[in-house]
Amino acid sequence: MTLIIRQHATACLLALTVAILFSLSTQWCVNAQDVRSNVTQLIQYWGYPVEQHDVTTPDGYILSVQRIPHGRFNRHGGSTPRKVVFLQHGFLDCSATWVNNLPYQSLGFILADAGYDVWLGNVRGNEYSNRNLYFPTQSKQFWELGIHLG
């Protein structure tokens, strides 16, 4: 009998612990209406500086790259050169993957706060790199590209 009571008490304690940890981790979550769909607006929402750069490849693709030049509080001074970190997302993704979570959970923000000059890349054809000088996105030629790893 005492073993059953002990097991129930342990299960209740575990459930309570999980509930507390979940509520603590989500208390700072943002209402979906507060977060913009654009990655630059998302970065600005959390108080970070952001720059948008367009890079044109030799075959005419226009790739958007976002830059977080420093952290929210710029503790390292504006004239101090920073080491550059380039973050490239995975397959079928975009640069927002590095800043989608809360600042202390997002690698892009963590690195910027640590003093790095963070650049977020995008591959051809994703939502931030779907332009070409010669072909519209609806054309077959636009999508005739390869993804090579070097």
PDB file of N, CA and C in Angstrom, residues 2-109:
ATOM      1  N   THR A   2       1.897   1.278   0.850  1.00  0.00           N
ATOM      2  CA  THR A   2       2.753   2.465   0.903  1.00  0.00           C
ATOM      3  C   THR A   2       3.530   2.640  -0.397  1.00  0.00           C
ATOM      4  N   LEU A   3       3.832   1.534  -1.071  1.00  0.00           N
ATOM      5  CA  LEU A   3       4.531   1.625  -2.353  1.00  0.00           C
ATOM      6  C   LEU A   3       3.649   2.313  -3.395  1.00  0.00           C
ATOM      7  N   ILE A   4       2.369   2.007  -3.418  1.00  0.00           N
ATOM      8  CA  ILE A   4       1.437   2.634  -4.358  1.00  0.00           C
ATOM      9  C   ILE A   4       1.303   4.123  -4.059  1.00  0.00           C
ATOM     10  N   ILE A   5       1.201   4.475  -2.794  1.00  0.00           N
ATOM     11  CA  ILE A   5       1.100   5.887  -2.407  1.00  0.00           C
ATOM     12  C   ILE A   5       2.373   6.630  -2.802  1.00  0.00           C
ATOM     13  N   ARG A   6       3.508   5.989  -2.576  1.00  0.00           N
ATOM     14  CA  ARG A   6       4.791   6.612  -2.926  1.00  0.00           C
ATOM     15  C   ARG A   6       4.887   6.819  -4.443  1.00  0.00           C
ATOM     16  N   GLN A   7       4.437   5.846  -5.231  1.00  0.00           N
ATOM     17  CA  GLN A   7       4.471   5.980  -6.685  1.00  0.00           C
ATOM     18  C   GLN A   7       3.554   7.109  -7.162  1.00  0.00           C
ATOM     19  N   HIS A   8       2.366   7.199  -6.567  1.00  0.00           N
ATOM     20  CA  HIS A   8       1.439   8.278  -6.929  1.00  0.00           C
ATOM     21  C   HIS A   8       2.011   9.642  -6.540  1.00  0.00           C
ATOM     22  N   ALA A   9       2.627   9.715  -5.372  1.00  0.00           N
ATOM     23  CA  ALA A   9       3.224  10.980  -4.932  1.00  0.00           C
ATOM     24  C   ALA A   9       4.361  11.384  -5.866  1.00  0.00           C
ATOM     25  N   THR A  10       5.172  10.412  -6.266  1.00  0.00           N
ATOM     26  CA  THR A  10       6.272  10.692  -7.190  1.00  0.00           C
ATOM     27  C   THR A  10       5.729  11.164  -8.542  1.00  0.00           C
ATOM     28  N   ALA A  11       4.689  10.508  -9.032  1.00  0.00           N
ATOM     29  CA  ALA A  11       4.088  10.906 -10.308  1.00  0.00           C
ATOM     30  C   ALA A  11       3.502  12.309 -10.226  1.00  0.00           C
ATOM     31  N   CYS A  12       2.838  12.629  -9.120  1.00  0.00           N
ATOM     32  CA  CYS A  12       2.271  13.974  -8.944  1.00  0.00           C
ATOM     33  C   CYS A  12       3.367  15.027  -8.866  1.00  0.00           C
ATOM     34  N   LEU A  13       4.438  14.713  -8.147  1.00  0.00           N
ATOM     35  CA  LEU A  13       5.560  15.647  -8.032  1.00  0.00           C
ATOM     36  C   LEU A  13       6.207  15.879  -9.398  1.00  0.00           C
ATOM     37  N   LEU A  14       6.367  14.823 -10.167  1.00  0.00           N
ATOM     38  CA  LEU A  14       6.940  14.944 -11.505  1.00  0.00           C
ATOM     39  C   LEU A  14       6.038  15.794 -12.405  1.00  0.00           C
ATOM     40  N   ALA A  15       4.738  15.551 -12.370  1.00  0.00           N
ATOM     41  CA  ALA A  15       3.800  16.332 -13.180  1.00  0.00           C
ATOM     42  C   ALA A  15       3.818  17.800 -12.781  1.00  0.00           C
ATOM     43  N   LEU A  16       3.886  18.071 -11.489  1.00  0.00           N
ATOM     44  CA  LEU A  16       3.946  19.448 -11.004  1.00  0.00           C
ATOM     45  C   LEU A  16       5.236  20.130 -11.462  1.00  0.00           C
ATOM     46  N   THR A  17       6.350  19.423 -11.388  1.00  0.00           N
ATOM     47  CA  THR A  17       7.636  19.973 -11.827  1.00  0.00           C
ATOM     48  C   THR A  17       7.596  20.313 -13.316  1.00  0.00           C
ATOM     49  N   VAL A  18       7.066  19.406 -14.124  1.00  0.00           N
ATOM     50  CA  VAL A  18       6.967  19.655 -15.567  1.00  0.00           C
ATOM     51  C   VAL A  18       6.074  20.861 -15.836  1.00  0.00           C
ATOM     52  N   ALA A  19       4.956  20.963 -15.140  1.00  0.00           N
ATOM     53  CA  ALA A  19       4.044  22.094 -15.331  1.00  0.00           C
ATOM     54  C   ALA A  19       4.709  23.415 -14.963  1.00  0.00           C
ATOM     55  N   ILE A  20       5.458  23.433 -13.873  1.00  0.00           N
ATOM     56  CA  ILE A  20       6.153  24.658 -13.448  1.00  0.00           C
ATOM     57  C   ILE A  20       7.216  25.043 -14.471  1.00  0.00           C
ATOM     58  N   LEU A  21       8.015  24.071 -14.896  1.00  0.00           N
ATOM     59  CA  LEU A  21       9.062  24.368 -15.881  1.00  0.00           C
ATOM     60  C   LEU A  21       8.462  24.857 -17.192  1.00  0.00           C
ATOM     61  N   PHE A  22       7.370  24.261 -17.627  1.00  0.00           N
ATOM     62  CA  PHE A  22       6.717  24.703 -18.857  1.00  0.00           C
ATOM     63  C   PHE A  22       6.210  26.129 -18.721  1.00  0.00           C
ATOM     64  N   SER A  23       5.588  26.439 -17.599  1.00  0.00           N
ATOM     65  CA  SER A  23       5.054  27.795 -17.428  1.00  0.00           C
ATOM     66  C   SER A  23       6.173  28.821 -17.347  1.00  0.00           C
ATOM     67  N   LEU A  24       7.307  28.454 -16.743  1.00  0.00           N
ATOM     68  CA  LEU A  24       8.437  29.385 -16.681  1.00  0.00           C
ATOM     69  C   LEU A  24       9.042  29.612 -18.061  1.00  0.00           C
ATOM     70  N   SER A  25       9.111  28.556 -18.864  1.00  0.00           N
ATOM     71  CA  SER A  25       9.733  28.702 -20.181  1.00  0.00           C
ATOM     72  C   SER A  25       8.843  29.446 -21.162  1.00  0.00           C
ATOM     73  N   THR A  26       7.542  29.459 -20.934  1.00  0.00           N
ATOM     74  CA  THR A  26       6.644  30.117 -21.878  1.00  0.00           C
ATOM     75  C   THR A  26       6.137  31.466 -21.395  1.00  0.00           C
ATOM     76  N   GLN A  27       6.526  31.897 -20.215  1.00  0.00           N
ATOM     77  CA  GLN A  27       5.970  33.148 -19.707  1.00  0.00           C
ATOM     78  C   GLN A  27       6.401  34.351 -20.527  1.00  0.00           C
ATOM     79  N   TRP A  28       7.526  34.249 -21.223  1.00  0.00           N
ATOM     80  CA  TRP A  28       8.010  35.372 -22.025  1.00  0.00           C
ATOM     81  C   TRP A  28       7.691  35.209 -23.500  1.00  0.00           C
ATOM     82  N   CYS A  29       6.939  34.184 -23.857  1.00  0.00           N
ATOM     83  CA  CYS A  29       6.590  33.990 -25.265  1.00  0.00           C
ATOM     84  C   CYS A  29       5.743  35.144 -25.770  1.00  0.00           C
ATOM     85  N   VAL A  30       5.871  35.389 -27.035  1.00  0.00           N
ATOM     86  CA  VAL A  30       5.232  36.542 -27.650  1.00  0.00           C
ATOM     87  C   VAL A  30       3.913  36.127 -28.278  1.00  0.00           C
ATOM     88  N   ASN A  31       2.945  36.983 -28.165  1.00  0.00           N
ATOM     89  CA  ASN A  31       1.682  36.786 -28.858  1.00  0.00           C
ATOM     90  C   ASN A  31       1.978  36.784 -30.354  1.00  0.00           C
ATOM     91  N   ALA A  32       1.404  35.838 -31.077  1.00  0.00           N
ATOM     92  CA  ALA A  32       1.695  35.709 -32.509  1.00  0.00           C
ATOM     93  C   ALA A  32       1.402  36.994 -33.279  1.00  0.00           C
ATOM     94  N   GLN A  33       0.477  37.814 -32.811  1.00  0.00           N
ATOM     95  CA  GLN A  33       0.170  39.065 -33.499  1.00  0.00           C
ATOM     96  C   GLN A  33       1.291  40.090 -33.321  1.00  0.00           C
ATOM     97  N   ASP A  34       2.122  39.927 -32.300  1.00  0.00           N
ATOM     98  CA  ASP A  34       3.202  40.877 -32.049  1.00  0.00           C
ATOM     99  C   ASP A  34       4.416  40.630 -32.937  1.00  0.00           C
ATOM    100  N   VAL A  35       4.556  39.435 -33.455  1.00  0.00           N
ATOM    101  CA  VAL A  35       5.733  39.084 -34.240  1.00  0.00           C
ATOM    102  C   VAL A  35       5.412  39.253 -35.717  1.00  0.00           C
ATOM    103  N   ARG A  36       6.258  39.986 -36.409  1.00  0.00           N
ATOM    104  CA  ARG A  36       6.066  40.227 -37.830  1.00  0.00           C
ATOM    105  C   ARG A  36       6.573  39.017 -38.616  1.00  0.00           C
ATOM    106  N   SER A  37       6.087  38.863 -39.814  1.00  0.00           N
ATOM    107  CA  SER A  37       6.500  37.719 -40.618  1.00  0.00           C
ATOM    108  C   SER A  37       7.861  37.927 -41.266  1.00  0.00           C
ATOM    109  N   ASN A  38       8.339  39.147 -41.329  1.00  0.00           N
ATOM    110  CA  ASN A  38       9.609  39.454 -41.964  1.00  0.00           C
ATOM    111  C   ASN A  38      10.745  39.289 -40.955  1.00  0.00           C
ATOM    112  N   VAL A  39      11.847  38.669 -41.377  1.00  0.00           N
ATOM    113  CA  VAL A  39      12.950  38.393 -40.451  1.00  0.00           C
ATOM    114  C   VAL A  39      13.570  39.685 -39.904  1.00  0.00           C
ATOM    115  N   THR A  40      13.655  40.729 -40.714  1.00  0.00           N
ATOM    116  CA  THR A  40      14.230  41.980 -40.205  1.00  0.00           C
ATOM    117  C   THR A  40      13.333  42.598 -39.138  1.00  0.00           C
ATOM    118  N   GLN A  41      12.025  42.499 -39.322  1.00  0.00           N
ATOM    119  CA  GLN A  41      11.107  43.012 -38.303  1.00  0.00           C
ATOM    120  C   GLN A  41      11.171  42.185 -37.026  1.00  0.00           C
ATOM    121  N   LEU A  42      11.373  40.879 -37.171  1.00  0.00           N
ATOM    122  CA  LEU A  42      11.516  40.016 -36.003  1.00  0.00           C
ATOM    123  C   LEU A  42      12.765  40.388 -35.208  1.00  0.00           C
ATOM    124  N   ILE A  43      13.864  40.643 -35.896  1.00  0.00           N
ATOM    125  CA  ILE A  43      15.110  41.038 -35.228  1.00  0.00           C
ATOM    126  C   ILE A  43      14.921  42.381 -34.529  1.00  0.00           C
ATOM    127  N   GLN A  44      14.299  43.326 -35.213  1.00  0.00           N
ATOM    128  CA  GLN A  44      14.036  44.640 -34.609  1.00  0.00           C
ATOM    129  C   GLN A  44      13.091  44.535 -33.421  1.00  0.00           C
ATOM    130  N   TYR A  45      12.134  43.627 -33.489  1.00  0.00           N
ATOM    131  CA  TYR A  45      11.169  43.449 -32.406  1.00  0.00           C
ATOM    132  C   TYR A  45      11.880  43.195 -31.075  1.00  0.00           C
ATOM    133  N   TRP A  46      12.961  42.416 -31.122  1.00  0.00           N
ATOM    134  CA  TRP A  46      13.697  42.080 -29.898  1.00  0.00           C
ATOM    135  C   TRP A  46      14.740  43.132 -29.536  1.00  0.00           C
ATOM    136  N   GLY A  47      14.796  44.238 -30.266  1.00  0.00           N
ATOM    137  CA  GLY A  47      15.680  45.341 -29.905  1.00  0.00           C
ATOM    138  C   GLY A  47      17.080  45.257 -30.466  1.00  0.00           C
ATOM    139  N   TYR A  48      17.278  44.455 -31.486  1.00  0.00           N
ATOM    140  CA  TYR A  48      18.601  44.317 -32.096  1.00  0.00           C
ATOM    141  C   TYR A  48      18.681  45.166 -33.358  1.00  0.00           C
ATOM    142  N   PRO A  49      19.871  45.691 -33.663  1.00  0.00           N
ATOM    143  CA  PRO A  49      20.040  46.402 -34.933  1.00  0.00           C
ATOM    144  C   PRO A  49      20.082  45.376 -36.067  1.00  0.00           C
ATOM    145  N   VAL A  50      19.600  45.758 -37.227  1.00  0.00           N
ATOM    146  CA  VAL A  50      19.612  44.835 -38.358  1.00  0.00           C
ATOM    147  C   VAL A  50      19.836  45.612 -39.647  1.00  0.00           C
ATOM    148  N   GLU A  51      20.555  44.991 -40.550  1.00  0.00           N
ATOM    149  CA  GLU A  51      20.765  45.538 -41.890  1.00  0.00           C
ATOM    150  C   GLU A  51      20.337  44.477 -42.895  1.00  0.00           C
ATOM    151  N   GLN A  52      19.761  44.921 -43.989  1.00  0.00           N
ATOM    152  CA  GLN A  52      19.359  44.025 -45.079  1.00  0.00           C
ATOM    153  C   GLN A  52      20.292  44.296 -46.254  1.00  0.00           C
ATOM    154  N   HIS A  53      20.921  43.253 -46.781  1.00  0.00           N
ATOM    155  CA  HIS A  53      21.816  43.386 -47.928  1.00  0.00           C
ATOM    156  C   HIS A  53      21.358  42.438 -49.028  1.00  0.00           C
ATOM    157  N   ASP A  54      21.431  42.892 -50.268  1.00  0.00           N
ATOM    158  CA  ASP A  54      21.139  42.037 -51.413  1.00  0.00           C
ATOM    159  C   ASP A  54      22.437  41.728 -52.132  1.00  0.00           C
ATOM    160  N   VAL A  55      22.658  40.456 -52.400  1.00  0.00           N
ATOM    161  CA  VAL A  55      23.854  39.985 -53.092  1.00  0.00           C
ATOM    162  C   VAL A  55      23.404  39.370 -54.411  1.00  0.00           C
ATOM    163  N   THR A  56      23.981  39.825 -55.517  1.00  0.00           N
ATOM    164  CA  THR A  56      23.626  39.288 -56.832  1.00  0.00           C
ATOM    165  C   THR A  56      24.707  38.316 -57.283  1.00  0.00           C
ATOM    166  N   THR A  57      24.295  37.100 -57.606  1.00  0.00           N
ATOM    167  CA  THR A  57      25.230  36.068 -58.059  1.00  0.00           C
ATOM    168  C   THR A  57      25.538  36.272 -59.542  1.00  0.00           C
ATOM    169  N   PRO A  58      26.608  35.660 -60.056  1.00  0.00           N
ATOM    170  CA  PRO A  58      26.950  35.823 -61.468  1.00  0.00           C
ATOM    171  C   PRO A  58      25.831  35.407 -62.429  1.00  0.00           C
ATOM    172  N   ASP A  59      24.975  34.468 -62.015  1.00  0.00           N
ATOM    173  CA  ASP A  59      23.883  34.045 -62.898  1.00  0.00           C
ATOM    174  C   ASP A  59      22.572  34.770 -62.612  1.00  0.00           C
ATOM    175  N   GLY A  60      22.628  35.880 -61.869  1.00  0.00           N
ATOM    176  CA  GLY A  60      21.488  36.771 -61.737  1.00  0.00           C
ATOM    177  C   GLY A  60      20.568  36.576 -60.548  1.00  0.00           C
ATOM    178  N   TYR A  61      20.829  35.583 -59.718  1.00  0.00           N
ATOM    179  CA  TYR A  61      19.984  35.418 -58.534  1.00  0.00           C
ATOM    180  C   TYR A  61      20.299  36.513 -57.521  1.00  0.00           C
ATOM    181  N   ILE A  62      19.267  37.035 -56.898  1.00  0.00           N
ATOM    182  CA  ILE A  62      19.433  38.086 -55.888  1.00  0.00           C
ATOM    183  C   ILE A  62      19.129  37.463 -54.531  1.00  0.00           C
ATOM    184  N   LEU A  63      20.157  37.330 -53.716  1.00  0.00           N
ATOM    185  CA  LEU A  63      20.040  36.694 -52.409  1.00  0.00           C
ATOM    186  C   LEU A  63      20.027  37.759 -51.322  1.00  0.00           C
ATOM    187  N   SER A  64      19.070  37.684 -50.426  1.00  0.00           N
ATOM    188  CA  SER A  64      19.011  38.622 -49.301  1.00  0.00           C
ATOM    189  C   SER A  64      19.786  38.048 -48.122  1.00  0.00           C
ATOM    190  N   VAL A  65      20.594  38.893 -47.530  1.00  0.00           N
ATOM    191  CA  VAL A  65      21.389  38.519 -46.366  1.00  0.00           C
ATOM    192  C   VAL A  65      21.097  39.541 -45.278  1.00  0.00           C
ATOM    193  N   GLN A  66      20.830  39.067 -44.073  1.00  0.00           N
ATOM    194  CA  GLN A  66      20.596  39.977 -42.958  1.00  0.00           C
ATOM    195  C   GLN A  66      21.838  40.018 -42.075  1.00  0.00           C
ATOM    196  N   ARG A  67      22.083  41.183 -41.512  1.00  0.00           N
ATOM    197  CA  ARG A  67      23.244  41.371 -40.640  1.00  0.00           C
ATOM    198  C   ARG A  67      22.784  41.934 -39.299  1.00  0.00           C
ATOM    199  N   ILE A  68      23.273  41.330 -38.221  1.00  0.00           N
ATOM    200  CA  ILE A  68      23.102  41.873 -36.874  1.00  0.00           C
ATOM    201  C   ILE A  68      24.498  42.329 -36.454  1.00  0.00           C
ATOM    202  N   PRO A  69      24.809  43.627 -36.587  1.00  0.00           N
ATOM    203  CA  PRO A  69      26.185  44.093 -36.382  1.00  0.00           C
ATOM    204  C   PRO A  69      26.675  44.009 -34.940  1.00  0.00           C
ATOM    205  N   HIS A  70      25.759  44.040 -33.988  1.00  0.00           N
ATOM    206  CA  HIS A  70      26.143  43.924 -32.574  1.00  0.00           C
ATOM    207  C   HIS A  70      24.907  43.571 -31.763  1.00  0.00           C
ATOM    208  N   GLY A  71      25.126  43.313 -30.491  1.00  0.00           N
ATOM    209  CA  GLY A  71      24.026  42.945 -29.607  1.00  0.00           C
ATOM    210  C   GLY A  71      23.139  44.121 -29.239  1.00  0.00           C
ATOM    211  N   ARG A  72      22.154  43.833 -28.434  1.00  0.00           N
ATOM    212  CA  ARG A  72      21.185  44.869 -28.036  1.00  0.00           C
ATOM    213  C   ARG A  72      21.840  46.018 -27.300  1.00  0.00           C
ATOM    214  N   PHE A  73      22.827  45.723 -26.491  1.00  0.00           N
ATOM    215  CA  PHE A  73      23.393  46.750 -25.623  1.00  0.00           C
ATOM    216  C   PHE A  73      24.754  47.240 -26.093  1.00  0.00           C
ATOM    217  N   ASN A  74      25.280  46.714 -27.187  1.00  0.00           N
ATOM    218  CA  ASN A  74      26.532  47.161 -27.810  1.00  0.00           C
ATOM    219  C   ASN A  74      27.631  47.370 -26.778  1.00  0.00           C
ATOM    220  N   ARG A  75      27.852  46.382 -25.948  1.00  0.00           N
ATOM    221  CA  ARG A  75      28.833  46.476 -24.857  1.00  0.00           C
ATOM    222  C   ARG A  75      30.273  46.597 -25.345  1.00  0.00           C
ATOM    223  N   HIS A  76      30.526  46.218 -26.579  1.00  0.00           N
ATOM    224  CA  HIS A  76      31.899  46.163 -27.066  1.00  0.00           C
ATOM    225  C   HIS A  76      32.333  47.420 -27.804  1.00  0.00           C
ATOM    226  N   GLY A  77      31.512  48.440 -27.841  1.00  0.00           N
ATOM    227  CA  GLY A  77      31.884  49.699 -28.491  1.00  0.00           C
ATOM    228  C   GLY A  77      31.744  49.636 -29.994  1.00  0.00           C
ATOM    229  N   GLY A  78      31.442  50.771 -30.601  1.00  0.00           N
ATOM    230  CA  GLY A  78      31.201  50.819 -32.033  1.00  0.00           C
ATOM    231  C   GLY A  78      32.450  50.741 -32.881  1.00  0.00           C
ATOM    232  N   SER A  79      33.602  51.134 -32.348  1.00  0.00           N
ATOM    233  CA  SER A  79      34.815  51.170 -33.161  1.00  0.00           C
ATOM    234  C   SER A  79      35.626  49.880 -33.069  1.00  0.00           C
ATOM    235  N   THR A  80      35.281  49.009 -32.157  1.00  0.00           N
ATOM    236  CA  THR A  80      36.020  47.763 -32.000  1.00  0.00           C
ATOM    237  C   THR A  80      35.643  46.796 -33.120  1.00  0.00           C
ATOM    238  N   PRO A  81      36.643  46.310 -33.886  1.00  0.00           N
ATOM    239  CA  PRO A  81      36.309  45.342 -34.934  1.00  0.00           C
ATOM    240  C   PRO A  81      35.806  44.037 -34.304  1.00  0.00           C
ATOM    241  N   ARG A  82      34.777  43.487 -34.891  1.00  0.00           N
ATOM    242  CA  ARG A  82      34.192  42.251 -34.377  1.00  0.00           C
ATOM    243  C   ARG A  82      34.525  41.091 -35.319  1.00  0.00           C
ATOM    244  N   LYS A  83      34.603  39.919 -34.746  1.00  0.00           N
ATOM    245  CA  LYS A  83      34.762  38.730 -35.577  1.00  0.00           C
ATOM    246  C   LYS A  83      33.422  38.452 -36.255  1.00  0.00           C
ATOM    247  N   VAL A  84      33.502  38.053 -37.512  1.00  0.00           N
ATOM    248  CA  VAL A  84      32.302  37.787 -38.298  1.00  0.00           C
ATOM    249  C   VAL A  84      31.893  36.325 -38.135  1.00  0.00           C
ATOM    250  N   VAL A  85      30.597  36.114 -37.968  1.00  0.00           N
ATOM    251  CA  VAL A  85      30.018  34.774 -37.964  1.00  0.00           C
ATOM    252  C   VAL A  85      28.950  34.749 -39.050  1.00  0.00           C
ATOM    253  N   PHE A  86      29.054  33.783 -39.952  1.00  0.00           N
ATOM    254  CA  PHE A  86      28.053  33.613 -41.005  1.00  0.00           C
ATOM    255  C   PHE A  86      27.247  32.361 -40.686  1.00  0.00           C
ATOM    256  N   LEU A  87      25.937  32.522 -40.506  1.00  0.00           N
ATOM    257  CA  LEU A  87      25.053  31.397 -40.205  1.00  0.00           C
ATOM    258  C   LEU A  87      24.225  31.071 -41.445  1.00  0.00           C
ATOM    259  N   GLN A  88      24.320  29.842 -41.910  1.00  0.00           N
ATOM    260  CA  GLN A  88      23.562  29.397 -43.078  1.00  0.00           C
ATOM    261  C   GLN A  88      22.547  28.355 -42.633  1.00  0.00           C
ATOM    262  N   HIS A  89      21.300  28.581 -42.984  1.00  0.00           N
ATOM    263  CA  HIS A  89      20.228  27.664 -42.605  1.00  0.00           C
ATOM    264  C   HIS A  89      20.339  26.346 -43.351  1.00  0.00           C
ATOM    265  N   GLY A  90      19.527  25.394 -42.950  1.00  0.00           N
ATOM    266  CA  GLY A  90      19.487  24.094 -43.599  1.00  0.00           C
ATOM    267  C   GLY A  90      18.552  24.059 -44.790  1.00  0.00           C
ATOM    268  N   PHE A  91      18.374  22.885 -45.334  1.00  0.00           N
ATOM    269  CA  PHE A  91      17.554  22.645 -46.517  1.00  0.00           C
ATOM    270  C   PHE A  91      16.102  23.029 -46.243  1.00  0.00           C
ATOM    271  N   LEU A  92      15.463  23.709 -47.201  1.00  0.00           N
ATOM    272  CA  LEU A  92      14.056  24.137 -47.122  1.00  0.00           C
ATOM    273  C   LEU A  92      13.786  25.051 -45.932  1.00  0.00           C
ATOM    274  N   ASP A  93      14.709  25.917 -45.614  1.00  0.00           N
ATOM    275  CA  ASP A  93      14.572  26.808 -44.466  1.00  0.00           C
ATOM    276  C   ASP A  93      14.958  28.218 -44.896  1.00  0.00           C
ATOM    277  N   CYS A  94      15.095  29.130 -43.934  1.00  0.00           N
ATOM    278  CA  CYS A  94      15.504  30.503 -44.231  1.00  0.00           C
ATOM    279  C   CYS A  94      16.258  31.069 -43.034  1.00  0.00           C
ATOM    280  N   SER A  95      16.743  32.285 -43.177  1.00  0.00           N
ATOM    281  CA  SER A  95      17.571  32.904 -42.138  1.00  0.00           C
ATOM    282  C   SER A  95      16.836  33.110 -40.824  1.00  0.00           C
ATOM    283  N   ALA A  96      15.519  33.145 -40.855  1.00  0.00           N
ATOM    284  CA  ALA A  96      14.746  33.340 -39.619  1.00  0.00           C
ATOM    285  C   ALA A  96      14.960  32.210 -38.620  1.00  0.00           C
ATOM    286  N   THR A  97      15.457  31.075 -39.093  1.00  0.00           N
ATOM    287  CA  THR A  97      15.681  29.948 -38.190  1.00  0.00           C
ATOM    288  C   THR A  97      16.640  30.297 -37.057  1.00  0.00           C
ATOM    289  N   TRP A  98      17.523  31.276 -37.273  1.00  0.00           N
ATOM    290  CA  TRP A  98      18.521  31.652 -36.268  1.00  0.00           C
ATOM    291  C   TRP A  98      18.009  32.680 -35.274  1.00  0.00           C
ATOM    292  N   VAL A  99      16.805  33.220 -35.488  1.00  0.00           N
ATOM    293  CA  VAL A  99      16.262  34.255 -34.592  1.00  0.00           C
ATOM    294  C   VAL A  99      14.791  34.012 -34.245  1.00  0.00           C
ATOM    295  N   ASN A 100      14.293  32.813 -34.472  1.00  0.00           N
ATOM    296  CA  ASN A 100      12.876  32.516 -34.247  1.00  0.00           C
ATOM    297  C   ASN A 100      12.485  32.403 -32.784  1.00  0.00           C
ATOM    298  N   ASN A 101      13.398  32.040 -31.934  1.00  0.00           N
ATOM    299  CA  ASN A 101      13.064  31.845 -30.528  1.00  0.00           C
ATOM    300  C   ASN A 101      13.322  33.113 -29.726  1.00  0.00           C
ATOM    301  N   LEU A 102      13.187  33.004 -28.433  1.00  0.00           N
ATOM    302  CA  LEU A 102      13.508  34.126 -27.552  1.00  0.00           C
ATOM    303  C   LEU A 102      14.989  34.457 -27.682  1.00  0.00           C
ATOM    304  N   PRO A 103      15.415  35.677 -27.377  1.00  0.00           N
ATOM    305  CA  PRO A 103      16.816  36.051 -27.565  1.00  0.00           C
ATOM    306  C   PRO A 103      17.824  35.117 -26.884  1.00  0.00           C
ATOM    307  N   TYR A 104      17.511  34.627 -25.704  1.00  0.00           N
ATOM    308  CA  TYR A 104      18.472  33.754 -25.026  1.00  0.00           C
ATOM    309  C   TYR A 104      18.428  32.317 -25.562  1.00  0.00           C
ATOM    310  N   GLN A 105      17.528  32.049 -26.514  1.00  0.00           N
ATOM    311  CA  GLN A 105      17.414  30.726 -27.121  1.00  0.00           C
ATOM    312  C   GLN A 105      17.785  30.724 -28.606  1.00  0.00           C
ATOM    313  N   SER A 106      18.111  31.864 -29.170  1.00  0.00           N
ATOM    314  CA  SER A 106      18.376  31.985 -30.607  1.00  0.00           C
ATOM    315  C   SER A 106      19.856  32.248 -30.840  1.00  0.00           C
ATOM    316  N   LEU A 107      20.497  31.366 -31.610  1.00  0.00           N
ATOM    317  CA  LEU A 107      21.941  31.473 -31.814  1.00  0.00           C
ATOM    318  C   LEU A 107      22.348  32.817 -32.407  1.00  0.00           C
ATOM    319  N   GLY A 108      21.567  33.357 -33.331  1.00  0.00           N
ATOM    320  CA  GLY A 108      21.904  34.658 -33.918  1.00  0.00           C
ATOM    321  C   GLY A 108      21.996  35.754 -32.870  1.00  0.00           C
ATOM    322  N   PHE A 109      21.042  35.794 -31.953  1.00  0.00           N
ATOM    323  CA  PHE A 109      21.048  36.798 -30.885  1.00  0.00           C
ATOM    324  C   PHE A 109      22.143  36.523 -29.856  1.00  0.00           C
TER     325      PHE A 109
END
